[in-house]
Amino acid sequence: MLGLLLVGLLYFVFFDQKDQNMINGITVLGTYLSLLGIVISYFQIKSVKDINEKTKTAIEKSLQRLNQLVVVADLSKAIKIIDEIQQYIVHEYYQIALIRMKDLKSILIQAKHNEEANKLIEYESFCINLNELIVDIKNMHEFTTGYKKTSLNFSKIANHLEDLSTTLTAFEHKLKNIKNDS
Amino acid sequence: MIAENFRLLIEKLKYKSSKREAIWAKTSRDEEFKLHLGKVTLLTDCWYDEVTFNKKVDLVILNEDGEKIDGVILSKGEDDYELLIELHTLAKQSYYKIDETFKSIFEELDSNKVIGEKKKHELDDLI
């Protein structure tokens, strides 16, 4: 409205009396409306861009949270599997223990390649624990197939599993706390 | 007869291990030792095979997901068995720090001081 008054004022100031006709008036008004349209479009585009960026950030945050929840669920599962494996080893069900160790390895490798998990995990100790599990799986496989029947130290495997359980429990708590804070 | 790349690998590992520049760790097998090299794990094991009644030694390469990339197994009497068993011995010596242990024992024995420790309460033996 203010702009319209300003344009009207300018029209009467800058245009000679003889040029102040309807056609020139419409031209000036049209120019003003065009400029106004451009300004409105600019603000609309800017607003849409801001909304898009906010939406993108919100989606990224949601995905990050979802990712964390998936990792927490996987870690809880992994800790339960470790308890299971230890029981199978105590009762000398080595072949079942081996199958569950392979399941555990699969979960841990997924966690290892998860970007969100990588930022929070005690990466070095996790990798050491995972490597011990990998070697223990190989040794257990060789033992169950009869390829290397002797010299397998089951108490050492149990110790490795216990260390892994400690690392995973600490990691799980860390993730849960982050979930509660956000 | 082992492949040339394996022979080279064993020689290089032996060289590094003899210079105390390789950190070997023990696995869940009594005579197996492992070494991390970037994304791979090297394992060397020595065992008595109850099927062939012969001593065997191996060197295995695992990737970071635990898959076996390559390996070599040799039985006593085969070509290159001695080469691989030397690496295994070096790995074992490195892990148990055998040379350092002997050195400290000899230092103690060569010194003029009394060796061994006396119990604080000799009466403990009588109880």
Coordinates of C-alpha atoms in Angstrom, one line a residue:
Chain A
M1 CA 0.0 0.0 0.0
L2 CA 2.9 2.3 1.0
G3 CA 4.7 1.4 -2.2
L4 CA 1.6 2.2 -4.3
L5 CA 1.4 5.6 -2.7
L6 CA 5.1 6.2 -3.3
V7 CA 4.8 5.2 -7.0
G8 CA 1.8 7.5 -7.3
L9 CA 3.8 10.3 -5.8
L10 CA 6.8 9.7 -8.1
Y11 CA 4.4 9.5 -11.1
F12 CA 3.1 13.0 -10.4
V13 CA 6.5 14.4 -9.5
F14 CA 8.6 13.1 -12.5
F15 CA 6.0 13.0 -15.2
D16 CA 5.1 16.3 -17.0
Q17 CA 1.5 17.4 -16.9
K18 CA 1.1 16.5 -20.5
D19 CA 2.5 12.9 -20.0
Q20 CA 0.2 12.2 -17.1
N21 CA -2.3 10.1 -19.0
M22 CA -4.0 6.8 -18.5
I23 CA -1.6 4.7 -20.6
N24 CA 1.5 6.0 -18.8
G25 CA -0.3 5.5 -15.5
I26 CA -1.1 1.9 -16.4
T27 CA 2.6 1.4 -17.5
V28 CA 3.9 2.7 -14.2
L29 CA 1.4 0.7 -12.2
G30 CA 2.3 -2.4 -14.3
T31 CA 6.0 -1.9 -13.7
Y32 CA 5.4 -1.4 -10.0
L33 CA 3.3 -4.6 -9.8
S34 CA 5.9 -6.6 -11.7
L35 CA 8.6 -5.5 -9.3
L36 CA 6.3 -6.3 -6.4
G37 CA 5.7 -9.7 -7.9
I38 CA 9.5 -10.4 -8.2
V39 CA 10.0 -9.4 -4.6
I40 CA 7.1 -11.6 -3.4
S41 CA 8.5 -14.5 -5.5
Y42 CA 11.9 -14.0 -4.0
F43 CA 10.6 -14.3 -0.5
Q44 CA 8.4 -17.2 -1.4
I45 CA 11.4 -19.1 -2.9
K46 CA 13.5 -18.3 0.2
S47 CA 10.8 -19.5 2.5
V48 CA 10.4 -22.8 0.5
K49 CA 14.2 -23.2 0.6
D50 CA 14.2 -22.7 4.4
I51 CA 11.4 -25.2 4.8
N52 CA 13.2 -27.7 2.6
E53 CA 16.4 -27.4 4.6
K54 CA 14.5 -27.8 7.9
T55 CA 12.7 -30.8 6.6
K56 CA 16.0 -32.3 5.4
T57 CA 17.6 -31.8 8.8
A58 CA 14.6 -33.3 10.6
I59 CA 14.7 -36.3 8.3
E60 CA 18.4 -36.7 8.9
K61 CA 17.9 -36.5 12.6
S62 CA 15.0 -39.1 12.5
L63 CA 17.2 -41.5 10.4
Q64 CA 20.1 -41.0 12.8
R65 CA 17.8 -41.9 15.8
L66 CA 16.3 -44.8 13.9
N67 CA 19.8 -46.0 13.1
Q68 CA 20.8 -45.7 16.8
L69 CA 17.7 -47.6 17.8
V70 CA 18.5 -50.4 15.3
V71 CA 22.1 -50.6 16.7
V72 CA 20.9 -50.7 20.3
A73 CA 18.5 -53.5 19.4
D74 CA 21.3 -55.4 17.6
L75 CA 23.7 -54.9 20.5
S76 CA 21.1 -56.2 23.0
K77 CA 20.7 -59.2 20.8
A78 CA 24.5 -59.7 20.5
I79 CA 24.9 -59.6 24.3
K80 CA 22.2 -62.3 24.7
I81 CA 23.9 -64.4 22.0
I82 CA 27.2 -64.2 24.0
D83 CA 25.5 -65.5 27.1
E84 CA 24.0 -68.3 25.0
I85 CA 27.4 -69.2 23.5
Q86 CA 29.0 -69.4 26.9
Q87 CA 26.3 -71.8 28.1
Y88 CA 26.7 -74.0 25.0
I89 CA 30.5 -74.1 25.6
V90 CA 30.0 -75.0 29.3
H91 CA 27.7 -77.9 28.2
E92 CA 30.1 -78.9 25.4
Y93 CA 27.5 -78.2 22.6
Y94 CA 30.3 -76.9 20.4
Q95 CA 28.6 -77.1 17.1
I96 CA 25.6 -75.0 18.2
A97 CA 28.1 -72.6 19.9
L98 CA 29.9 -72.2 16.6
I99 CA 26.6 -71.4 14.7
R100 CA 25.7 -68.8 17.3
M101 CA 29.3 -67.4 17.1
K102 CA 28.8 -66.9 13.4
D103 CA 25.5 -65.1 14.0
L104 CA 27.3 -62.9 16.5
K105 CA 30.1 -62.1 14.0
S106 CA 27.5 -61.1 11.4
I107 CA 25.8 -58.6 13.9
L108 CA 29.2 -57.2 14.9
I109 CA 30.4 -56.7 11.4
Q110 CA 27.2 -54.8 10.6
A111 CA 27.7 -52.6 13.7
K112 CA 31.3 -52.1 12.6
H113 CA 30.3 -50.7 9.3
N114 CA 27.5 -48.5 10.7
E115 CA 28.6 -44.8 10.5
E116 CA 26.6 -43.7 13.6
A117 CA 27.9 -46.5 15.7
N118 CA 31.5 -45.8 14.6
K119 CA 31.4 -42.3 16.0
L120 CA 30.5 -43.5 19.5
I121 CA 32.1 -46.9 19.8
E122 CA 35.4 -47.6 21.5
Y123 CA 36.6 -48.5 18.1
E124 CA 40.0 -50.0 18.9
S125 CA 38.8 -52.3 21.6
F126 CA 35.8 -53.3 19.6
C127 CA 38.0 -54.2 16.6
I128 CA 40.3 -56.2 18.9
N129 CA 37.3 -58.1 20.4
L130 CA 35.9 -58.7 16.9
N131 CA 39.2 -60.0 15.7
E132 CA 39.5 -62.4 18.6
L133 CA 36.0 -63.7 17.9
I134 CA 36.9 -64.2 14.2
V135 CA 40.0 -66.3 15.1
D136 CA 38.0 -68.2 17.8
I137 CA 35.4 -69.1 15.1
K138 CA 38.1 -70.4 12.9
N139 CA 39.6 -72.4 15.7
M140 CA 36.2 -73.7 16.8
H141 CA 35.4 -74.7 13.2
E142 CA 38.7 -76.6 13.0
F143 CA 38.0 -78.3 16.3
T144 CA 34.4 -79.4 15.5
T145 CA 35.4 -80.7 12.0
G146 CA 38.2 -82.7 13.6
Y147 CA 40.9 -80.9 11.5
K148 CA 42.7 -79.8 14.7
K149 CA 41.3 -81.9 17.5
T150 CA 43.6 -80.8 20.4
S151 CA 44.9 -77.7 22.2
L152 CA 41.8 -75.5 22.0
N153 CA 41.6 -73.5 25.1
F154 CA 37.8 -73.0 25.8
S155 CA 38.4 -70.9 28.9
K156 CA 40.3 -68.4 26.7
I157 CA 37.3 -68.3 24.3
A158 CA 35.0 -67.7 27.2
N159 CA 37.3 -64.8 28.3
H160 CA 37.3 -63.3 24.9
L161 CA 33.5 -63.5 24.9
E162 CA 33.3 -61.9 28.3
D163 CA 35.6 -59.0 27.1
L164 CA 33.4 -58.6 24.1
S165 CA 30.3 -58.5 26.2
T166 CA 31.8 -55.8 28.4
T167 CA 32.7 -53.6 25.4
L168 CA 29.2 -54.1 23.9
T169 CA 27.4 -53.3 27.2
A170 CA 29.3 -50.1 27.6
F171 CA 28.6 -49.2 24.0
E172 CA 24.9 -50.0 24.4
H173 CA 24.6 -47.7 27.5
K174 CA 26.3 -44.9 25.6
L175 CA 23.8 -45.2 22.8
K176 CA 20.8 -45.4 25.1
N177 CA 21.9 -42.2 26.9
I178 CA 22.3 -40.3 23.7
K179 CA 18.8 -41.4 22.7
N180 CA 17.4 -40.1 26.0
D181 CA 19.3 -36.8 25.8
S182 CA 18.1 -35.9 22.3
Chain B
M1 CA 57.1 -76.6 -2.0
I2 CA 55.4 -73.3 -1.2
A3 CA 54.6 -70.4 -3.6
E4 CA 57.2 -67.7 -4.0
N5 CA 55.1 -65.0 -2.5
F6 CA 54.6 -67.1 0.6
R7 CA 58.3 -67.8 0.9
L8 CA 58.9 -64.0 0.7
L9 CA 56.3 -63.3 3.3
I10 CA 57.8 -65.9 5.7
E11 CA 61.3 -64.5 5.2
K12 CA 60.1 -60.9 5.8
L13 CA 58.1 -62.0 8.9
K14 CA 61.1 -63.9 10.3
Y15 CA 63.3 -60.8 9.7
K16 CA 60.9 -58.5 11.5
S17 CA 60.3 -61.0 14.4
S18 CA 64.0 -61.6 14.9
K19 CA 64.5 -57.8 15.2
R20 CA 61.7 -57.7 17.8
E21 CA 59.7 -55.5 15.5
A22 CA 56.7 -57.7 15.3
I23 CA 54.1 -58.0 18.1
W24 CA 52.7 -61.5 18.1
A25 CA 49.7 -62.4 20.3
K26 CA 48.4 -65.8 21.4
T27 CA 45.0 -67.1 20.3
S28 CA 42.7 -69.6 21.9
R29 CA 44.9 -72.4 20.6
D30 CA 47.9 -73.3 22.7
E31 CA 50.5 -73.0 20.0
E32 CA 48.8 -70.5 17.7
F33 CA 50.1 -66.9 17.4
K34 CA 48.6 -64.0 15.5
L35 CA 49.8 -60.8 14.0
H36 CA 47.7 -57.8 12.8
L37 CA 48.9 -56.2 9.6
G38 CA 46.5 -53.4 8.6
K39 CA 43.3 -55.1 7.6
V40 CA 44.6 -58.7 7.6
T41 CA 45.5 -61.1 10.4
L42 CA 48.3 -63.6 10.0
L43 CA 48.1 -66.8 12.0
T44 CA 50.7 -69.4 12.6
D45 CA 50.0 -72.7 14.4
C46 CA 51.9 -75.9 15.1
W47 CA 50.1 -79.1 16.1
Y48 CA 50.3 -82.8 16.1
D49 CA 48.0 -84.3 13.6
E50 CA 46.3 -87.5 15.0
V51 CA 45.2 -88.7 11.6
T52 CA 48.6 -88.7 9.8
F53 CA 50.6 -89.0 13.1
N54 CA 52.8 -86.2 12.0
K55 CA 53.6 -82.7 13.2
K56 CA 52.2 -79.9 11.1
V57 CA 52.7 -76.1 10.9
D58 CA 50.6 -73.6 9.0
L59 CA 50.4 -69.9 8.1
V60 CA 47.0 -68.5 7.4
I61 CA 45.9 -65.0 6.2
L62 CA 42.5 -63.8 7.2
N63 CA 40.8 -60.6 6.0
E64 CA 39.0 -58.2 8.4
D65 CA 35.7 -60.2 8.1
G66 CA 37.5 -63.4 9.1
E67 CA 37.5 -65.0 5.7
K68 CA 40.6 -67.0 4.8
I69 CA 42.4 -65.3 1.9
D70 CA 45.2 -67.7 1.6
G71 CA 47.3 -70.2 3.6
V72 CA 50.0 -72.8 3.6
I73 CA 50.1 -76.1 5.6
L74 CA 53.3 -78.2 5.8
S75 CA 53.9 -81.5 7.5
K76 CA 57.2 -82.5 9.0
G77 CA 59.5 -83.8 6.4
E78 CA 58.1 -81.7 3.6
D79 CA 60.1 -79.0 1.8
D80 CA 60.1 -75.6 3.5
Y81 CA 58.7 -77.1 6.7
E82 CA 61.8 -75.9 8.6
L83 CA 61.4 -72.4 7.2
L84 CA 57.9 -72.2 8.5
I85 CA 58.6 -73.8 11.8
E86 CA 61.4 -71.2 12.3
L87 CA 58.8 -68.5 11.9
H88 CA 56.5 -70.2 14.4
T89 CA 59.4 -70.5 16.9
L90 CA 60.2 -66.8 16.4
A91 CA 56.6 -65.9 17.0
K92 CA 56.5 -68.0 20.1
Q93 CA 59.7 -66.5 21.4
S94 CA 58.4 -63.0 20.6
Y95 CA 55.2 -63.6 22.5
Y96 CA 56.7 -65.2 25.6
K97 CA 59.7 -62.9 25.5
I98 CA 62.0 -65.9 25.9
D99 CA 65.3 -64.2 25.1
E100 CA 64.5 -61.3 27.5
T101 CA 63.6 -63.8 30.2
F102 CA 66.8 -65.8 29.8
K103 CA 68.8 -62.5 29.8
S104 CA 67.3 -61.4 33.1
I105 CA 67.9 -64.9 34.6
F106 CA 71.6 -64.8 33.5
E107 CA 72.0 -61.3 34.9
E108 CA 70.6 -62.5 38.2
L109 CA 72.9 -65.6 38.2
D110 CA 76.0 -63.6 37.2
S111 CA 75.5 -61.0 39.9
N112 CA 77.2 -61.3 43.4
K113 CA 73.9 -60.9 45.3
V114 CA 72.0 -63.8 46.9
I115 CA 69.3 -65.1 44.6
G116 CA 65.8 -66.3 45.5
E117 CA 63.4 -65.0 48.1
K118 CA 63.0 -65.9 51.7
K119 CA 59.5 -66.2 53.0
K120 CA 58.5 -63.5 55.5
H121 CA 56.9 -66.0 57.9
E122 CA 58.8 -69.3 57.9
L123 CA 56.2 -70.6 60.3
D124 CA 53.6 -70.6 57.5
D125 CA 55.1 -73.9 56.2
L126 CA 54.5 -75.5 59.6
I127 CA 50.8 -74.6 59.8

